[in-house]
Structure formats: C-alpha cells, structure tokens
Short mmCIF file of C-alpha atoms in Angstrom, two decimals:
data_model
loop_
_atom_site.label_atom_id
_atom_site.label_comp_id
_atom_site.label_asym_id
_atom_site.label_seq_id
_atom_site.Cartn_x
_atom_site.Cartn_y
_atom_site.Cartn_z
CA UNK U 1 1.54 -18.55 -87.82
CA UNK U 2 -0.49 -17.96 -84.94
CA UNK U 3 0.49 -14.75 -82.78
CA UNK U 4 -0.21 -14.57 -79.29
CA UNK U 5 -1.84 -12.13 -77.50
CA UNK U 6 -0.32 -9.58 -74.94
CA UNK U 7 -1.06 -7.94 -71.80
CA UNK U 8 -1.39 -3.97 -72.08
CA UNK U 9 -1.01 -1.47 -68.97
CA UNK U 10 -4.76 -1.02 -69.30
CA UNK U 11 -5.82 0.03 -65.68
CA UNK U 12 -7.63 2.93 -66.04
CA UNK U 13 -10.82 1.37 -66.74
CA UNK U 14 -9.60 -2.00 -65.84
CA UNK U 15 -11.11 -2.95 -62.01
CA UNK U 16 -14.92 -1.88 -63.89
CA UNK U 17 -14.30 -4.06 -66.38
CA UNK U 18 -13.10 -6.93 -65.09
CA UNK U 19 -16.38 -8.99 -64.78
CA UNK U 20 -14.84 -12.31 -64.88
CA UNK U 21 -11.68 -11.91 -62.78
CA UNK U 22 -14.07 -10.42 -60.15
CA UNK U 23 -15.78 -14.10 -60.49
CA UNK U 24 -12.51 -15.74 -60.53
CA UNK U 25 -11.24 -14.25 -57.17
CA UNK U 26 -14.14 -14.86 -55.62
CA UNK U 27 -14.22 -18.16 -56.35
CA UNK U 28 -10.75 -18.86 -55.71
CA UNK U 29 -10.64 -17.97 -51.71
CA UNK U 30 -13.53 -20.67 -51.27
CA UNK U 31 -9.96 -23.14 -52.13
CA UNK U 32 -8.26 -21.73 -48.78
CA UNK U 33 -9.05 -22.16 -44.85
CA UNK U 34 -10.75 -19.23 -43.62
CA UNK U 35 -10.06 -20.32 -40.31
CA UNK U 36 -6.68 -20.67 -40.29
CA UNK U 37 -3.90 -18.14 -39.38
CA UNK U 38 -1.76 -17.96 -42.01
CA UNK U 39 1.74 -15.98 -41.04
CA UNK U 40 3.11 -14.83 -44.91
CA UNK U 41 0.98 -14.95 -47.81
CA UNK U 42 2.82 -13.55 -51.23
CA UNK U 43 0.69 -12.88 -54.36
CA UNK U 44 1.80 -13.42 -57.41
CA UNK U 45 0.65 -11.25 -60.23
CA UNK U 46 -1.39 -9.21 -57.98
CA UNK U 47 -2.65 -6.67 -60.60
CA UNK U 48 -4.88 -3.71 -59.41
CA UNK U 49 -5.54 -5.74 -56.04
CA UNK U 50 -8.78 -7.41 -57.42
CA UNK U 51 -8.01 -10.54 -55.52
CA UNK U 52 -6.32 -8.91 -52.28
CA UNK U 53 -9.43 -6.96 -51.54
CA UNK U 54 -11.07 -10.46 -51.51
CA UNK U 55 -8.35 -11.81 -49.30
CA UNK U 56 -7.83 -9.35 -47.26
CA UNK U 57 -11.34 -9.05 -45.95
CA UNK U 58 -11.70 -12.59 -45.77
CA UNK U 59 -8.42 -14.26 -44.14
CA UNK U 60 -6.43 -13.67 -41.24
CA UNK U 61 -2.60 -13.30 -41.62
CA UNK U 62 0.25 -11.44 -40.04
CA UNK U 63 2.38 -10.45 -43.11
CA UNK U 64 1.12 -10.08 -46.91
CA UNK U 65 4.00 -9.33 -49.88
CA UNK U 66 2.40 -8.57 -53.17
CA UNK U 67 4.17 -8.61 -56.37
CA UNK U 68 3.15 -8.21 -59.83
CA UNK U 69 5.41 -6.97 -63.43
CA UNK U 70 3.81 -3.18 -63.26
CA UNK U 71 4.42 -0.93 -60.40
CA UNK U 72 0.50 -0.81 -59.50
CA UNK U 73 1.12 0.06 -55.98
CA UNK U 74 -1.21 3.17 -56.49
CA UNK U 75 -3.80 0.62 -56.22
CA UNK U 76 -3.28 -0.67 -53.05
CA UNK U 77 -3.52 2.64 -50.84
CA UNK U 78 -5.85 1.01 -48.65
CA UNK U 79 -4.54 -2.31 -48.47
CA UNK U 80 -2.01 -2.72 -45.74
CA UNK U 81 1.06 -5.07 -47.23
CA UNK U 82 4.70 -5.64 -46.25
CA UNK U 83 6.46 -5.94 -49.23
CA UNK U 84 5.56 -4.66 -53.25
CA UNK U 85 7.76 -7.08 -55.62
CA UNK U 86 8.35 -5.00 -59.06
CA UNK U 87 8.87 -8.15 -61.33
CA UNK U 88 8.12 -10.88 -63.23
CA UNK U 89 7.25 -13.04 -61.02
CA UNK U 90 9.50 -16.27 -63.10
CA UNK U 91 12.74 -14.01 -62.32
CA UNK U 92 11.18 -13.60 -58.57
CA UNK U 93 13.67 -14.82 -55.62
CA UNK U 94 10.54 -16.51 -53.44
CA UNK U 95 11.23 -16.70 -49.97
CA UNK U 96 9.54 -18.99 -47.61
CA UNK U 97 5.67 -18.23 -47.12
CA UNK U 98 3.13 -19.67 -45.26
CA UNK U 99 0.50 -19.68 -48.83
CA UNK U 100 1.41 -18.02 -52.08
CA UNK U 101 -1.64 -17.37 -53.85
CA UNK U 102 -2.60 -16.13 -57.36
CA UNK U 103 -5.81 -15.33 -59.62
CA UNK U 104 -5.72 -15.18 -63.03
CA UNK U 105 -2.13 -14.54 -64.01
CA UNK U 106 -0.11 -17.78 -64.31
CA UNK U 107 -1.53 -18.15 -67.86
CA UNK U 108 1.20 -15.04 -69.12
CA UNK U 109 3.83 -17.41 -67.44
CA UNK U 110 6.08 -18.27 -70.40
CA UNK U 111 7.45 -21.63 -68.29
CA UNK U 112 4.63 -22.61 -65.95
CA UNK U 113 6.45 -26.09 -64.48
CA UNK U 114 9.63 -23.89 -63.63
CA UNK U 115 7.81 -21.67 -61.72
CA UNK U 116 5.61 -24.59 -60.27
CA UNK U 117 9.07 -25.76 -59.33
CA UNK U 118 9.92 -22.72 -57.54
CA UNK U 119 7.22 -22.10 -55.28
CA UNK U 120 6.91 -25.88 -54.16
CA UNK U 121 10.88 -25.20 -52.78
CA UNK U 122 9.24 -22.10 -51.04
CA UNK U 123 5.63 -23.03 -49.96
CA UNK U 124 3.57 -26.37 -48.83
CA UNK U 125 0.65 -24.22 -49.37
CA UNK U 126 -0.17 -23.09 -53.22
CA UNK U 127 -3.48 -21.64 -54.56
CA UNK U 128 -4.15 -20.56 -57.60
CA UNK U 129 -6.53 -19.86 -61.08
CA UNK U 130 -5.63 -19.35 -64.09
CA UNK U 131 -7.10 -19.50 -67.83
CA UNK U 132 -7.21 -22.84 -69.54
CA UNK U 133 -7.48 -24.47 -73.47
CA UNK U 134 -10.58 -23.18 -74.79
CA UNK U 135 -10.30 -19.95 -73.23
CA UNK U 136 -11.41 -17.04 -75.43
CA UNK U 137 -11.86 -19.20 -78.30
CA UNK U 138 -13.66 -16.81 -80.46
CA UNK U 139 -10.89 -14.49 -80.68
CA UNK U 140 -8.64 -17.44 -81.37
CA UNK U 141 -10.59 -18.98 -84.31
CA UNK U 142 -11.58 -15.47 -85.83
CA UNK U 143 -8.08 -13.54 -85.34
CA UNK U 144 -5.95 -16.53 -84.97
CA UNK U 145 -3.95 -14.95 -81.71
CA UNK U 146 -4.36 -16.78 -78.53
CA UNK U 147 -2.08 -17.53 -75.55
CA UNK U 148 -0.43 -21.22 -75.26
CA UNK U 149 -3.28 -22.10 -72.61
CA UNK U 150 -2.56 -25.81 -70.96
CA UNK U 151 -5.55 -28.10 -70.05
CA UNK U 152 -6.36 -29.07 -66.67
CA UNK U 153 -5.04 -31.94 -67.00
CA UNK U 154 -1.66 -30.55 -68.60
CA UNK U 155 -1.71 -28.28 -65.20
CA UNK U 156 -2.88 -30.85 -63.03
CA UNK U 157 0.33 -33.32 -63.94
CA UNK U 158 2.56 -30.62 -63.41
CA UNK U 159 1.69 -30.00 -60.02
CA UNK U 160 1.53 -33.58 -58.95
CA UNK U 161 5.35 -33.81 -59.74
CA UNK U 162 6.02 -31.02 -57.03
CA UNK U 163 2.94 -31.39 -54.80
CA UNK U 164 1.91 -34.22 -52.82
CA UNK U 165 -2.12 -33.43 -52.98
CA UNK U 166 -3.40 -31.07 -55.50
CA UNK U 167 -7.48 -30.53 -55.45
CA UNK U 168 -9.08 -28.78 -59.02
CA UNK U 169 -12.34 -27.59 -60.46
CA UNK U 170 -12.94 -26.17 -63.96
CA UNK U 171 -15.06 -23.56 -64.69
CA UNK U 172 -16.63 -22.03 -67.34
CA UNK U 173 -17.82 -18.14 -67.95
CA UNK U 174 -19.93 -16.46 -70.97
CA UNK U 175 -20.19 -12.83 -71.25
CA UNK U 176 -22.70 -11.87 -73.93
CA UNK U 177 -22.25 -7.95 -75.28
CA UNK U 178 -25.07 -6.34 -77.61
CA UNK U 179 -22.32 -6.06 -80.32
CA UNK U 180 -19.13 -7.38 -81.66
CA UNK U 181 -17.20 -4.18 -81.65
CA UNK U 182 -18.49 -4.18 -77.29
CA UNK U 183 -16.65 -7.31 -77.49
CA UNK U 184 -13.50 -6.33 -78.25
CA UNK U 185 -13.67 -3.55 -76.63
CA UNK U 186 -14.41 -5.00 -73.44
CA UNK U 187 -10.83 -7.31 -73.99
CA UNK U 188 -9.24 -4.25 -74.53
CA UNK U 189 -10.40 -2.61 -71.61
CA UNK U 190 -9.03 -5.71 -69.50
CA UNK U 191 -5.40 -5.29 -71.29
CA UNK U 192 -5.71 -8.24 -73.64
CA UNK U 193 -4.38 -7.65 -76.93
CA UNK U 194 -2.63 -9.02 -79.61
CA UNK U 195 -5.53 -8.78 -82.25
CA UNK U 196 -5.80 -5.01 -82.12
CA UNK U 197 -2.75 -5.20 -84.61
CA UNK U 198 -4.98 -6.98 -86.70
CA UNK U 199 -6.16 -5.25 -90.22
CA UNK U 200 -9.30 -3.55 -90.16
CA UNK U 201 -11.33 -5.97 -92.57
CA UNK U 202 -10.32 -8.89 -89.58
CA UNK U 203 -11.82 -6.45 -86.85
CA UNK U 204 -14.93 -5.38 -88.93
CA UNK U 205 -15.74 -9.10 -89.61
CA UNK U 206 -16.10 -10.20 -86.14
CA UNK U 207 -18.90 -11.34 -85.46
CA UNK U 208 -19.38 -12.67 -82.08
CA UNK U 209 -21.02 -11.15 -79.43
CA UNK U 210 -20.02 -13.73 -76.85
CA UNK U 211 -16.79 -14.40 -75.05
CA UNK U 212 -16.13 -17.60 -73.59
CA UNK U 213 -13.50 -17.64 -70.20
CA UNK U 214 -12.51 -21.08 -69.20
CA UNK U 215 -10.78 -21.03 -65.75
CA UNK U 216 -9.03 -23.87 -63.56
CA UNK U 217 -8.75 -23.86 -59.65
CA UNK U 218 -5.70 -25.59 -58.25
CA UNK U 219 -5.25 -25.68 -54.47
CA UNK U 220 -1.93 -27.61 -53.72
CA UNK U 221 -0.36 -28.99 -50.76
CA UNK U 222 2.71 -30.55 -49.29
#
C-alpha cells in the first residue's frame, strides 16, 4: 500500500530552503493584474509568508487576511495584514474577497473540488499553484509514499465547473544535490515527510541526486 507523505512544522530552516516555492511564487503573481486595485485579497495556506512578501511588494490592495493550519504569524512581523485565519483552510468560513490567492498548498487539500466549490461562492477572482502528477517522482518510485497529486487536466476540469474562464501553464523544476542523503535532507528541511518512517536499508539505497517539482498555474475568473 502506498503511504502518503506529510507536512512537518519544519520552519526553522524552511524560508532558506525553499528553492522551488521561491520559484513558484514568483511565478505565480505574473497570473494577476499588477495594475489593478484589488480591495480584499485572502491567502490560503500562507506558510512562512514566502508568497506575501512577493505580493505585498508587488500589488496594491486595501485589506489582506492570511490564513494557513500553523499559527506562523511570527513570520509575518513585517507584513502588515488584517486578519490571521488559524485553520485548515477546507473547514475555513470564506467571506467575500476581491482575489483569494495561494502558492503551493492546495496539493495537502484532502477534497480539492469542495474547496474549488467554496471559493467560487466567495470570489470571481482565484489564483493559484500547486504540485501536480509527476511531482517528486523519485521519492515516489524509490519509497513508494507520495501525495494523491491530480493532473492539469484533472485540475483544469474542476475549475471549469465553477469558473467561467480558467487560464494554466505547467511547469517543471530539477534540483540536482551532490548526494542522495542532501536530497532527502533538503525535503526534510521543507517539511515533507512521510518516507523518513521508512527503514534504514530504504533510506541508504536511495540513490538519486535529483528531485523533480512539477507545478500547475491556474488563474480563474468569473
């Protein structure tokens, strides 16, 4: 049976290590109007406020609510935000907002179309990444743990259900490390786990000194 991986509190070292999510984000605001106003913008799944930096510095709003599972408010000292949503963000009561946003967290979501669902009823204006099938692989074909990642196109007919025009691009990312062990060290270090339970024959075996990182870019409208 394959197990699935898990997200750990890992933020010490997390915002250093975080090579590709730095990539993501930055790629993700080039999907919203710089030159628009925007009145409320929510994250979702906000983490250590890799993305709000990036928006922050880049768009111009009046109100910003933030919201992610772990109280990581410590983070955000600098950032200046209305509201800091303590929660998952499927059990989340949305209210109306101008754009909800969110980079690379809707791939933990255990029932992506319900929350799809739920922000269409509380936005015209949704923006997002998140990991897709094929992501990680060599973890997932040495240790056998992965998440349930959709395609693009899973993700793609999803949002066309709840949103009228929905633009995409796929991406992909390879980080190379001079050894295996710098590998999985590097996922720890970014709070993905699952194969750390593994035994230590599994660990010692791994080979690969590449990681693979397949992202999708939705930008949705109503």
């Amino acid at each position: 049976m394959v197990k699935k991986m898990n997200f750990d509190k890992q933020f010490k070292n997390y915002d250093q290590n975080a090579v590709t999510q730095k990539k993501v984000a930055k790629k993700l605001l080039t999907f919203i109007d710089k030159s628009k106003k925007y009145d409320t913008i929510l994250e979702l799944g906000c983490g250590t406020g890799i993305f709000t930096k990036t928006l922050c510095e880049n768009l111009n709003f009046t109100h910003l609510d933030l919201n992610d599972i772990f109280n990581t408010q410590d983070f955000f000292s600098n950032i200046s935000y209305r509201d800091f949503f303590v929660e998952n963000m499927e059990t989340l009561t949305i209210k109306n907002y101008s754009l909800i946003v969110s980079s690379s967290a809707f791939q933990w979501v255990e029932n992506l179309e319900n929350l799809i669902y739920k922000t269409s009823k509380n936005t015209s204006h949704l923006v997002f990444s998140i990991y897709s099938k094929g992501n990680l692989v060599e973890i997932f074909n040495h240790f056998g743990v992965s998440l349930d990642y959709k395609s693009t196109k899973e993700i793609y007919q999803i949002l066309k259900k709840y949103y009228t025009f929905v633009e995409f691009q796929e991406d992909e990312f390879t980080l190379e490390f001079s050894t295996p062990l710098k590998a999985l060290k590097h996922l720890k270090e970014t709070g993905v786990t699952g194969f750390s339970s593994s035994n230590y024959s599994l660990t010692k075996s791994f080979k690969s000194t590449v990681l693979t990182y397949k992202v999708s870019y939705f930008s949705c409208k109503n």
